[in-house]
Structures are given as C-alpha cells and as structure tokens.
PDB file of C-alpha atoms in Angstrom:
ATOM      1  CA  UNK C   1     -52.191  -1.993 -16.927  1.00 64.00           C
ATOM      2  CA  UNK C   2     -49.258  -0.740 -18.991  1.00 72.00           C
ATOM      3  CA  UNK C   3     -47.612  -4.145 -19.041  1.00 80.00           C
ATOM      4  CA  UNK C   4     -44.344  -2.753 -17.702  1.00 87.00           C
ATOM      5  CA  UNK C   5     -42.419  -4.819 -15.160  1.00 91.00           C
ATOM      6  CA  UNK C   6     -39.864  -3.057 -12.954  1.00 94.00           C
ATOM      7  CA  UNK C   7     -36.901  -5.023 -11.672  1.00 96.00           C
ATOM      8  CA  UNK C   8     -36.261  -4.266  -8.011  1.00 96.00           C
ATOM      9  CA  UNK C   9     -33.248  -4.716  -5.735  1.00 97.00           C
ATOM     10  CA  UNK C  10     -33.588  -4.854  -1.961  1.00 98.00           C
ATOM     11  CA  UNK C  11     -30.812  -2.990  -0.160  1.00 97.00           C
ATOM     12  CA  UNK C  12     -29.446  -4.495   3.048  1.00 96.00           C
ATOM     13  CA  UNK C  13     -27.655  -2.496   5.718  1.00 96.00           C
ATOM     14  CA  UNK C  14     -24.336  -4.353   5.731  1.00 95.00           C
ATOM     15  CA  UNK C  15     -22.636  -2.193   8.326  1.00 93.00           C
ATOM     16  CA  UNK C  16     -22.752   1.257   6.732  1.00 91.00           C
ATOM     17  CA  UNK C  17     -25.544   2.526   8.973  1.00 91.00           C
ATOM     18  CA  UNK C  18     -26.775   4.533   6.015  1.00 90.00           C
ATOM     19  CA  UNK C  19     -29.293   3.089   3.554  1.00 91.00           C
ATOM     20  CA  UNK C  20     -30.825  -0.363   3.554  1.00 94.00           C
ATOM     21  CA  UNK C  21     -33.267  -2.381   5.583  1.00 96.00           C
ATOM     22  CA  UNK C  22     -32.089  -4.301   8.649  1.00 95.00           C
ATOM     23  CA  UNK C  23     -30.785  -7.751   7.716  1.00 95.00           C
ATOM     24  CA  UNK C  24     -32.701 -10.853   8.677  1.00 94.00           C
ATOM     25  CA  UNK C  25     -36.467 -11.152   9.167  1.00 95.00           C
ATOM     26  CA  UNK C  26     -37.265  -7.612   8.000  1.00 96.00           C
ATOM     27  CA  UNK C  27     -35.313  -8.019   4.780  1.00 96.00           C
ATOM     28  CA  UNK C  28     -36.963 -11.341   3.963  1.00 97.00           C
ATOM     29  CA  UNK C  29     -40.444  -9.935   4.695  1.00 97.00           C
ATOM     30  CA  UNK C  30     -39.862  -6.920   2.427  1.00 97.00           C
ATOM     31  CA  UNK C  31     -38.576  -9.163  -0.352  1.00 97.00           C
ATOM     32  CA  UNK C  32     -41.626 -11.413  -0.122  1.00 96.00           C
ATOM     33  CA  UNK C  33     -43.903  -8.398  -0.246  1.00 96.00           C
ATOM     34  CA  UNK C  34     -42.208  -7.089  -3.369  1.00 96.00           C
ATOM     35  CA  UNK C  35     -42.374 -10.444  -5.120  1.00 94.00           C
ATOM     36  CA  UNK C  36     -46.150 -10.519  -4.557  1.00 92.00           C
ATOM     37  CA  UNK C  37     -46.851  -7.121  -6.092  1.00 93.00           C
ATOM     38  CA  UNK C  38     -47.959  -6.759  -9.725  1.00 91.00           C
ATOM     39  CA  UNK C  39     -45.560  -4.920 -11.993  1.00 93.00           C
ATOM     40  CA  UNK C  40     -42.517  -5.654  -9.838  1.00 95.00           C
ATOM     41  CA  UNK C  41     -39.885  -8.367 -10.171  1.00 95.00           C
ATOM     42  CA  UNK C  42     -37.483  -9.047  -7.320  1.00 97.00           C
ATOM     43  CA  UNK C  43     -34.132  -9.302  -9.058  1.00 96.00           C
ATOM     44  CA  UNK C  44     -31.761  -9.454  -6.097  1.00 97.00           C
ATOM     45  CA  UNK C  45     -30.183  -7.766  -3.114  1.00 97.00           C
ATOM     46  CA  UNK C  46     -27.451  -5.227  -2.618  1.00 97.00           C
ATOM     47  CA  UNK C  47     -25.348  -3.871   0.218  1.00 96.00           C
ATOM     48  CA  UNK C  48     -22.438  -1.528   0.831  1.00 95.00           C
ATOM     49  CA  UNK C  49     -19.759  -2.223   3.419  1.00 93.00           C
ATOM     50  CA  UNK C  50     -17.811   0.451   5.338  1.00 91.00           C
ATOM     51  CA  UNK C  51     -14.554   1.609   3.802  1.00 86.00           C
ATOM     52  CA  UNK C  52     -11.295   1.956   5.708  1.00 82.00           C
ATOM     53  CA  UNK C  53     -10.230   4.928   7.750  1.00 78.00           C
ATOM     54  CA  UNK C  54      -6.714   6.260   7.481  1.00 70.00           C
ATOM     55  CA  UNK C  55      -5.462   4.635  10.694  1.00 72.00           C
ATOM     56  CA  UNK C  56      -7.176   1.254  10.250  1.00 80.00           C
ATOM     57  CA  UNK C  57      -5.026  -1.852  10.339  1.00 85.00           C
ATOM     58  CA  UNK C  58      -5.325  -3.483   6.863  1.00 82.00           C
ATOM     59  CA  UNK C  59      -5.614  -7.027   8.240  1.00 87.00           C
ATOM     60  CA  UNK C  60      -8.277  -6.045  10.768  1.00 89.00           C
ATOM     61  CA  UNK C  61     -10.186  -4.089   8.147  1.00 87.00           C
ATOM     62  CA  UNK C  62     -10.081  -7.110   5.831  1.00 89.00           C
ATOM     63  CA  UNK C  63     -11.616  -9.298   8.535  1.00 92.00           C
ATOM     64  CA  UNK C  64     -14.370  -6.767   9.272  1.00 93.00           C
ATOM     65  CA  UNK C  65     -15.100  -6.391   5.573  1.00 93.00           C
ATOM     66  CA  UNK C  66     -15.503 -10.137   5.122  1.00 95.00           C
ATOM     67  CA  UNK C  67     -17.959 -10.229   8.021  1.00 95.00           C
ATOM     68  CA  UNK C  68     -20.015  -7.408   6.494  1.00 95.00           C
ATOM     69  CA  UNK C  69     -20.018  -8.998   3.049  1.00 96.00           C
ATOM     70  CA  UNK C  70     -21.239 -12.212   4.612  1.00 97.00           C
ATOM     71  CA  UNK C  71     -24.275 -10.347   5.974  1.00 96.00           C
ATOM     72  CA  UNK C  72     -25.445  -9.802   2.399  1.00 97.00           C
ATOM     73  CA  UNK C  73     -24.795 -13.419   1.426  1.00 97.00           C
ATOM     74  CA  UNK C  74     -26.562 -14.750   4.526  1.00 97.00           C
ATOM     75  CA  UNK C  75     -29.624 -12.707   3.590  1.00 97.00           C
ATOM     76  CA  UNK C  76     -29.547 -14.114   0.073  1.00 97.00           C
ATOM     77  CA  UNK C  77     -29.631 -17.601   1.554  1.00 97.00           C
ATOM     78  CA  UNK C  78     -32.487 -16.702   3.907  1.00 97.00           C
ATOM     79  CA  UNK C  79     -34.512 -15.254   1.035  1.00 97.00           C
ATOM     80  CA  UNK C  80     -33.960 -18.329  -1.099  1.00 97.00           C
ATOM     81  CA  UNK C  81     -34.968 -20.582   1.786  1.00 97.00           C
ATOM     82  CA  UNK C  82     -38.248 -18.665   1.967  1.00 96.00           C
ATOM     83  CA  UNK C  83     -38.927 -19.591  -1.658  1.00 96.00           C
ATOM     84  CA  UNK C  84     -37.652 -16.461  -3.393  1.00 96.00           C
ATOM     85  CA  UNK C  85     -35.360 -16.439  -6.428  1.00 95.00           C
ATOM     86  CA  UNK C  86     -32.323 -14.140  -6.083  1.00 97.00           C
ATOM     87  CA  UNK C  87     -30.454 -13.553  -9.350  1.00 97.00           C
ATOM     88  CA  UNK C  88     -28.180 -10.673  -8.392  1.00 98.00           C
ATOM     89  CA  UNK C  89     -26.040 -10.098  -5.297  1.00 98.00           C
ATOM     90  CA  UNK C  90     -24.435  -6.681  -5.601  1.00 98.00           C
ATOM     91  CA  UNK C  91     -21.873  -5.404  -3.074  1.00 97.00           C
ATOM     92  CA  UNK C  92     -19.680  -2.309  -2.753  1.00 90.00           C
ATOM     93  CA  UNK C  93     -17.223  -0.657  -2.759  1.00 87.00           C
ATOM     94  CA  UNK C  94     -13.799  -0.298  -4.327  1.00 90.00           C
ATOM     95  CA  UNK C  95     -11.855  -1.106  -1.150  1.00 89.00           C
ATOM     96  CA  UNK C  96     -13.216  -4.655  -1.033  1.00 91.00           C
ATOM     97  CA  UNK C  97     -13.293  -5.635  -4.713  1.00 92.00           C
ATOM     98  CA  UNK C  98     -10.527  -8.258  -4.426  1.00 91.00           C
ATOM     99  CA  UNK C  99     -12.171  -9.950  -1.445  1.00 93.00           C
ATOM    100  CA  UNK C 100     -15.717  -9.718  -2.797  1.00 95.00           C
ATOM    101  CA  UNK C 101     -14.977 -11.429  -6.104  1.00 94.00           C
ATOM    102  CA  UNK C 102     -13.610 -14.430  -4.207  1.00 94.00           C
ATOM    103  CA  UNK C 103     -16.785 -14.958  -2.156  1.00 95.00           C
ATOM    104  CA  UNK C 104     -19.183 -17.488  -3.716  1.00 96.00           C
ATOM    105  CA  UNK C 105     -22.568 -15.940  -4.375  1.00 96.00           C
ATOM    106  CA  UNK C 106     -21.448 -12.410  -5.181  1.00 97.00           C
ATOM    107  CA  UNK C 107     -22.428 -11.566  -8.762  1.00 97.00           C
ATOM    108  CA  UNK C 108     -21.580  -7.861  -8.932  1.00 96.00           C
ATOM    109  CA  UNK C 109     -19.071  -5.520  -7.280  1.00 96.00           C
ATOM    110  CA  UNK C 110     -19.762  -1.784  -7.300  1.00 94.00           C
ATOM    111  CA  UNK C 111     -16.237  -0.382  -7.171  1.00 90.00           C
ATOM    112  CA  UNK C 112     -16.613   3.304  -7.946  1.00 86.00           C
ATOM    113  CA  UNK C 113     -13.038   4.437  -7.347  1.00 86.00           C
ATOM    114  CA  UNK C 114     -11.402   1.314  -8.720  1.00 86.00           C
ATOM    115  CA  UNK C 115     -10.557   2.698 -12.214  1.00 88.00           C
ATOM    116  CA  UNK C 116      -8.787   5.835 -10.955  1.00 91.00           C
ATOM    117  CA  UNK C 117      -8.133   5.388  -7.212  1.00 90.00           C
ATOM    118  CA  UNK C 118      -7.142   8.012  -4.641  1.00 91.00           C
ATOM    119  CA  UNK C 119      -4.802   8.384  -1.695  1.00 90.00           C
ATOM    120  CA  UNK C 120      -7.334   7.216   0.894  1.00 87.00           C
ATOM    121  CA  UNK C 121      -7.347   3.670  -0.455  1.00 88.00           C
ATOM    122  CA  UNK C 122      -3.734   3.414  -1.599  1.00 85.00           C
ATOM    123  CA  UNK C 123      -2.408   1.849   1.614  1.00 80.00           C
ATOM    124  CA  UNK C 124      -5.182  -0.775   1.479  1.00 85.00           C
ATOM    125  CA  UNK C 125      -4.825  -1.471  -2.250  1.00 87.00           C
ATOM    126  CA  UNK C 126      -1.091  -1.015  -2.920  1.00 87.00           C
ATOM    127  CA  UNK C 127      -1.363  -2.855  -6.228  1.00 88.00           C
ATOM    128  CA  UNK C 128      -3.377   0.062  -7.672  1.00 88.00           C
ATOM    129  CA  UNK C 129      -1.641   3.382  -8.262  1.00 90.00           C
ATOM    130  CA  UNK C 130      -3.758   6.567  -8.247  1.00 91.00           C
ATOM    131  CA  UNK C 131      -4.330   7.711 -11.825  1.00 92.00           C
ATOM    132  CA  UNK C 132      -6.450  10.799 -11.090  1.00 93.00           C
ATOM    133  CA  UNK C 133      -4.394  13.843 -10.163  1.00 95.00           C
ATOM    134  CA  UNK C 134      -4.973  17.576  -9.941  1.00 96.00           C
ATOM    135  CA  UNK C 135      -2.562  19.851 -11.776  1.00 96.00           C
ATOM    136  CA  UNK C 136      -1.854  23.017  -9.788  1.00 97.00           C
ATOM    137  CA  UNK C 137       0.368  26.037 -10.405  1.00 98.00           C
ATOM    138  CA  UNK C 138       2.688  27.778  -7.969  1.00 97.00           C
ATOM    139  CA  UNK C 139       1.436  31.363  -7.816  1.00 97.00           C
ATOM    140  CA  UNK C 140       3.629  32.658  -4.983  1.00 95.00           C
ATOM    141  CA  UNK C 141       6.793  31.852  -3.070  1.00 91.00           C
ATOM    142  CA  UNK C 142       6.552  34.478  -0.316  1.00 92.00           C
ATOM    143  CA  UNK C 143       9.151  33.061   2.081  1.00 92.00           C
ATOM    144  CA  UNK C 144      11.743  30.325   2.141  1.00 90.00           C
ATOM    145  CA  UNK C 145      10.178  26.966   2.857  1.00 93.00           C
ATOM    146  CA  UNK C 146       6.706  27.824   1.538  1.00 95.00           C
ATOM    147  CA  UNK C 147       4.967  27.772  -1.837  1.00 96.00           C
ATOM    148  CA  UNK C 148       1.387  28.809  -2.585  1.00 97.00           C
ATOM    149  CA  UNK C 149      -0.702  26.858  -5.113  1.00 98.00           C
ATOM    150  CA  UNK C 150      -3.805  27.941  -6.999  1.00 97.00           C
ATOM    151  CA  UNK C 151      -5.659  24.831  -5.765  1.00 96.00           C
ATOM    152  CA  UNK C 152      -7.628  25.171  -2.537  1.00 95.00           C
ATOM    153  CA  UNK C 153     -10.775  23.673  -1.033  1.00 93.00           C
ATOM    154  CA  UNK C 154     -12.765  24.210  -4.212  1.00 91.00           C
ATOM    155  CA  UNK C 155     -10.249  22.253  -6.291  1.00 93.00           C
ATOM    156  CA  UNK C 156      -9.150  19.509  -3.910  1.00 93.00           C
ATOM    157  CA  UNK C 157     -11.981  18.950  -1.382  1.00 90.00           C
ATOM    158  CA  UNK C 158      -9.631  18.187   1.551  1.00 88.00           C
ATOM    159  CA  UNK C 159     -12.433  17.785   4.103  1.00 87.00           C
ATOM    160  CA  UNK C 160     -11.739  14.100   4.777  1.00 87.00           C
ATOM    161  CA  UNK C 161      -7.987  14.341   4.269  1.00 90.00           C
ATOM    162  CA  UNK C 162      -5.318  16.474   2.642  1.00 93.00           C
ATOM    163  CA  UNK C 163      -4.189  15.740  -0.912  1.00 94.00           C
ATOM    164  CA  UNK C 164      -0.648  14.502  -1.363  1.00 94.00           C
ATOM    165  CA  UNK C 165       2.015  16.405  -3.280  1.00 96.00           C
ATOM    166  CA  UNK C 166       3.504  13.979  -5.795  1.00 94.00           C
ATOM    167  CA  UNK C 167       7.137  13.647  -6.751  1.00 91.00           C
ATOM    168  CA  UNK C 168       8.710  16.239  -4.448  1.00 92.00           C
ATOM    169  CA  UNK C 169      10.436  14.705  -1.443  1.00 92.00           C
ATOM    170  CA  UNK C 170      10.379  17.151   1.425  1.00 94.00           C
ATOM    171  CA  UNK C 171       7.252  18.891   0.149  1.00 94.00           C
ATOM    172  CA  UNK C 172       3.983  18.630   2.066  1.00 96.00           C
ATOM    173  CA  UNK C 173       0.601  20.187   1.239  1.00 96.00           C
ATOM    174  CA  UNK C 174      -0.425  21.331   4.717  1.00 96.00           C
ATOM    175  CA  UNK C 175      -3.136  24.011   4.554  1.00 95.00           C
ATOM    176  CA  UNK C 176      -6.003  24.954   2.278  1.00 95.00           C
ATOM    177  CA  UNK C 177      -8.311  27.934   2.043  1.00 95.00           C
ATOM    178  CA  UNK C 178     -11.059  28.388  -0.544  1.00 95.00           C
ATOM    179  CA  UNK C 179      -8.748  28.970  -3.524  1.00 95.00           C
ATOM    180  CA  UNK C 180      -5.199  28.536  -2.221  1.00 97.00           C
ATOM    181  CA  UNK C 181      -3.088  25.614  -1.081  1.00 97.00           C
ATOM    182  CA  UNK C 182       0.012  25.965   1.093  1.00 97.00           C
ATOM    183  CA  UNK C 183       2.972  23.683   0.549  1.00 97.00           C
ATOM    184  CA  UNK C 184       5.719  23.487   3.171  1.00 96.00           C
ATOM    185  CA  UNK C 185       9.172  22.726   1.755  1.00 95.00           C
ATOM    186  CA  UNK C 186      12.188  21.288   3.524  1.00 94.00           C
ATOM    187  CA  UNK C 187      15.753  20.555   2.418  1.00 91.00           C
ATOM    188  CA  UNK C 188      16.307  20.291  -1.324  1.00 88.00           C
ATOM    189  CA  UNK C 189      12.570  20.721  -1.924  1.00 89.00           C
ATOM    190  CA  UNK C 190      12.923  24.442  -1.241  1.00 86.00           C
ATOM    191  CA  UNK C 191      14.501  24.828  -4.685  1.00 84.00           C
ATOM    192  CA  UNK C 192      11.966  22.731  -6.573  1.00 87.00           C
ATOM    193  CA  UNK C 193       8.759  24.771  -6.493  1.00 90.00           C
ATOM    194  CA  UNK C 194       9.178  28.273  -7.839  1.00 91.00           C
ATOM    195  CA  UNK C 195       6.565  30.711  -9.068  1.00 95.00           C
ATOM    196  CA  UNK C 196       5.107  29.437 -12.330  1.00 96.00           C
ATOM    197  CA  UNK C 197       6.051  25.800 -11.708  1.00 95.00           C
ATOM    198  CA  UNK C 198       3.452  23.046 -11.910  1.00 95.00           C
ATOM    199  CA  UNK C 199       2.669  20.579  -9.131  1.00 96.00           C
ATOM    200  CA  UNK C 200       0.626  17.371  -9.084  1.00 96.00           C
ATOM    201  CA  UNK C 201      -1.753  16.705  -6.179  1.00 97.00           C
ATOM    202  CA  UNK C 202      -3.265  13.272  -5.515  1.00 96.00           C
ATOM    203  CA  UNK C 203      -6.760  13.711  -4.003  1.00 94.00           C
ATOM    204  CA  UNK C 204      -7.342  12.038  -0.666  1.00 92.00           C
ATOM    205  CA  UNK C 205     -10.994  11.315  -1.485  1.00 90.00           C
ATOM    206  CA  UNK C 206     -11.616  11.345  -5.227  1.00 89.00           C
ATOM    207  CA  UNK C 207     -15.392  11.288  -4.925  1.00 85.00           C
ATOM    208  CA  UNK C 208     -15.394  14.642  -3.141  1.00 87.00           C
ATOM    209  CA  UNK C 209     -13.430  16.528  -5.804  1.00 87.00           C
ATOM    210  CA  UNK C 210     -14.098  15.037  -9.232  1.00 88.00           C
ATOM    211  CA  UNK C 211     -17.382  16.903  -9.760  1.00 86.00           C
ATOM    212  CA  UNK C 212     -15.526  20.222  -9.613  1.00 87.00           C
ATOM    213  CA  UNK C 213     -14.152  19.672 -13.123  1.00 92.00           C
ATOM    214  CA  UNK C 214     -15.579  19.608 -16.654  1.00 94.00           C
ATOM    215  CA  UNK C 215     -13.244  16.923 -18.002  1.00 94.00           C
ATOM    216  CA  UNK C 216     -10.687  14.315 -17.197  1.00 94.00           C
ATOM    217  CA  UNK C 217      -7.683  15.067 -19.369  1.00 95.00           C
ATOM    218  CA  UNK C 218      -6.523  11.578 -20.279  1.00 95.00           C
ATOM    219  CA  UNK C 219      -2.794  11.240 -20.855  1.00 93.00           C
ATOM    220  CA  UNK C 220      -0.459   8.440 -21.827  1.00 93.00           C
ATOM    221  CA  UNK C 221       3.340   8.731 -21.604  1.00 92.00           C
ATOM    222  CA  UNK C 222       3.026  12.444 -20.958  1.00 87.00           C
ATOM    223  CA  UNK C 223       0.852  13.154 -24.013  1.00 94.00           C
ATOM    224  CA  UNK C 224      -2.795  14.231 -24.001  1.00 95.00           C
ATOM    225  CA  UNK C 225      -4.917  11.573 -25.702  1.00 96.00           C
ATOM    226  CA  UNK C 226      -8.449  12.605 -24.872  1.00 96.00           C
ATOM    227  CA  UNK C 227     -10.949  14.645 -22.916  1.00 96.00           C
ATOM    228  CA  UNK C 228     -13.468  12.619 -20.915  1.00 95.00           C
ATOM    229  CA  UNK C 229     -16.549  14.667 -19.973  1.00 95.00           C
ATOM    230  CA  UNK C 230     -17.561  14.519 -16.295  1.00 92.00           C
ATOM    231  CA  UNK C 231     -21.355  14.338 -16.269  1.00 90.00           C
ATOM    232  CA  UNK C 232     -21.466  14.977 -12.508  1.00 82.00           C
ATOM    233  CA  UNK C 233     -19.927  18.442 -12.941  1.00 85.00           C
ATOM    234  CA  UNK C 234     -21.530  20.860 -10.482  1.00 74.00           C
ATOM    235  CA  UNK C 235     -23.971  18.288  -9.106  1.00 73.00           C
ATOM    236  CA  UNK C 236     -23.698  18.250  -5.334  1.00 68.00           C
ATOM    237  CA  UNK C 237     -26.805  16.253  -4.474  1.00 61.00           C
TER     238      UNK C 237
END
C-alpha cells in the first residue's frame, strides 16, 4: 500500500554453522517464496565462510575456503536455473578476500578486518601488516624479567588469543587480568621496559577489542593526523 519495495538477500550457511538457511532445495524454495511476495525484491544471496584457527595449515585452509565459497556460487546457479534473477553474490570475510575476488560470480566481499588487520590473520595474509595497535604503559616492574602494563582484558580482549608485544625481542605478553597485562622479559629485553615506558600491543582478534575505545588515533610517520570515531563504542550486542 505504501509503494515501498524492500530489497532482500537470502543468507546461505556456507560452513559457518551460524546464520543462514541450508544450501540447496531449501534455499531455492525460500528465494522463490520471497520473489512472489508483494513489496519484496530478491536482490541476491550471501554467505560467510569459516575463518582460520591459529594452528590451521594455510594451504589446507585455502582449499576448504574455496569449497565453502563454491557452496554460495552453486546456490546462485540453482536459483537462476529455477527462473530467479540473482544480482548480488556477497561473501565474507577478510581471510578469504584474495580468493573470493578471483571466483567468477562473486560480486561483493565483506572483509571487515581487511583495512586494519590483526594478529590472528597475519600468518594467513602475510602481505597485510596489522595497522591497529593498542598503546599501553608500563606501570610496574616488580621483579627482574617482568613488567606490568595498564592494559588487561578490558583493553585487549584476549579471550581468543593473547595480543602480541611489538618491537621487543624477548618480550612476551603472557597473562591478563581485568586491568593489567603481564609481560615476561628475557635477555636484553629486561632492560627495555621500565616503569613509565610505552608498549605497543597487536590485538589477536581486532573485532573483540575495538569497541572498547572512543576513537582510532590515526597516525602517519609517527605523527597524529586524525581521530576516527568508533560508532560501536560500548555496544556489545
């Protein structure tokens, strides 16, 4: 009655076991149902493929990812064979961007961490260096071989993996409580983190920590060039 037409995407479960309808007959049937409803326009399909785990073999993960991406493309073909028009094929995520853009039929890649990266994906995408880092301060040096940072769980979100201490060989961020991070120091590193010093931490999983901050402080060649507001600040759901 209002004359408004909503464009709709059908999500396919492409291996995530999370959201999306089962591929195949069910997906085609849902798409046909949508295309027959007033006020709705079937624009395309989308699917997310599982990301790598820390101990995955890159070559094996690449092969699995290609198989999962193909699930989405096979469903596009099945929908088109049933008489439907599919304009958009959207796949995710950042770990598979290079492979996805080479597969005929993919029109969009949802690569959330691609612009900034994190440590989790670095071994799978070595051509991209992590740009997002957390600046911490050393607040205590209670014993030889240990430094305490003012960045703990709340700042680094180490649930899926510990952040990496950058630029200090022999230094390892090993333990985190709510507001403190413990760095173990060996060899020459014992003389490199004293009380008041600054330390850079590369998040393991950027998506788990970025919403703890008001801004990205954008720097170039060591100089602050801008403050980028983080609209997801404090939003946990």
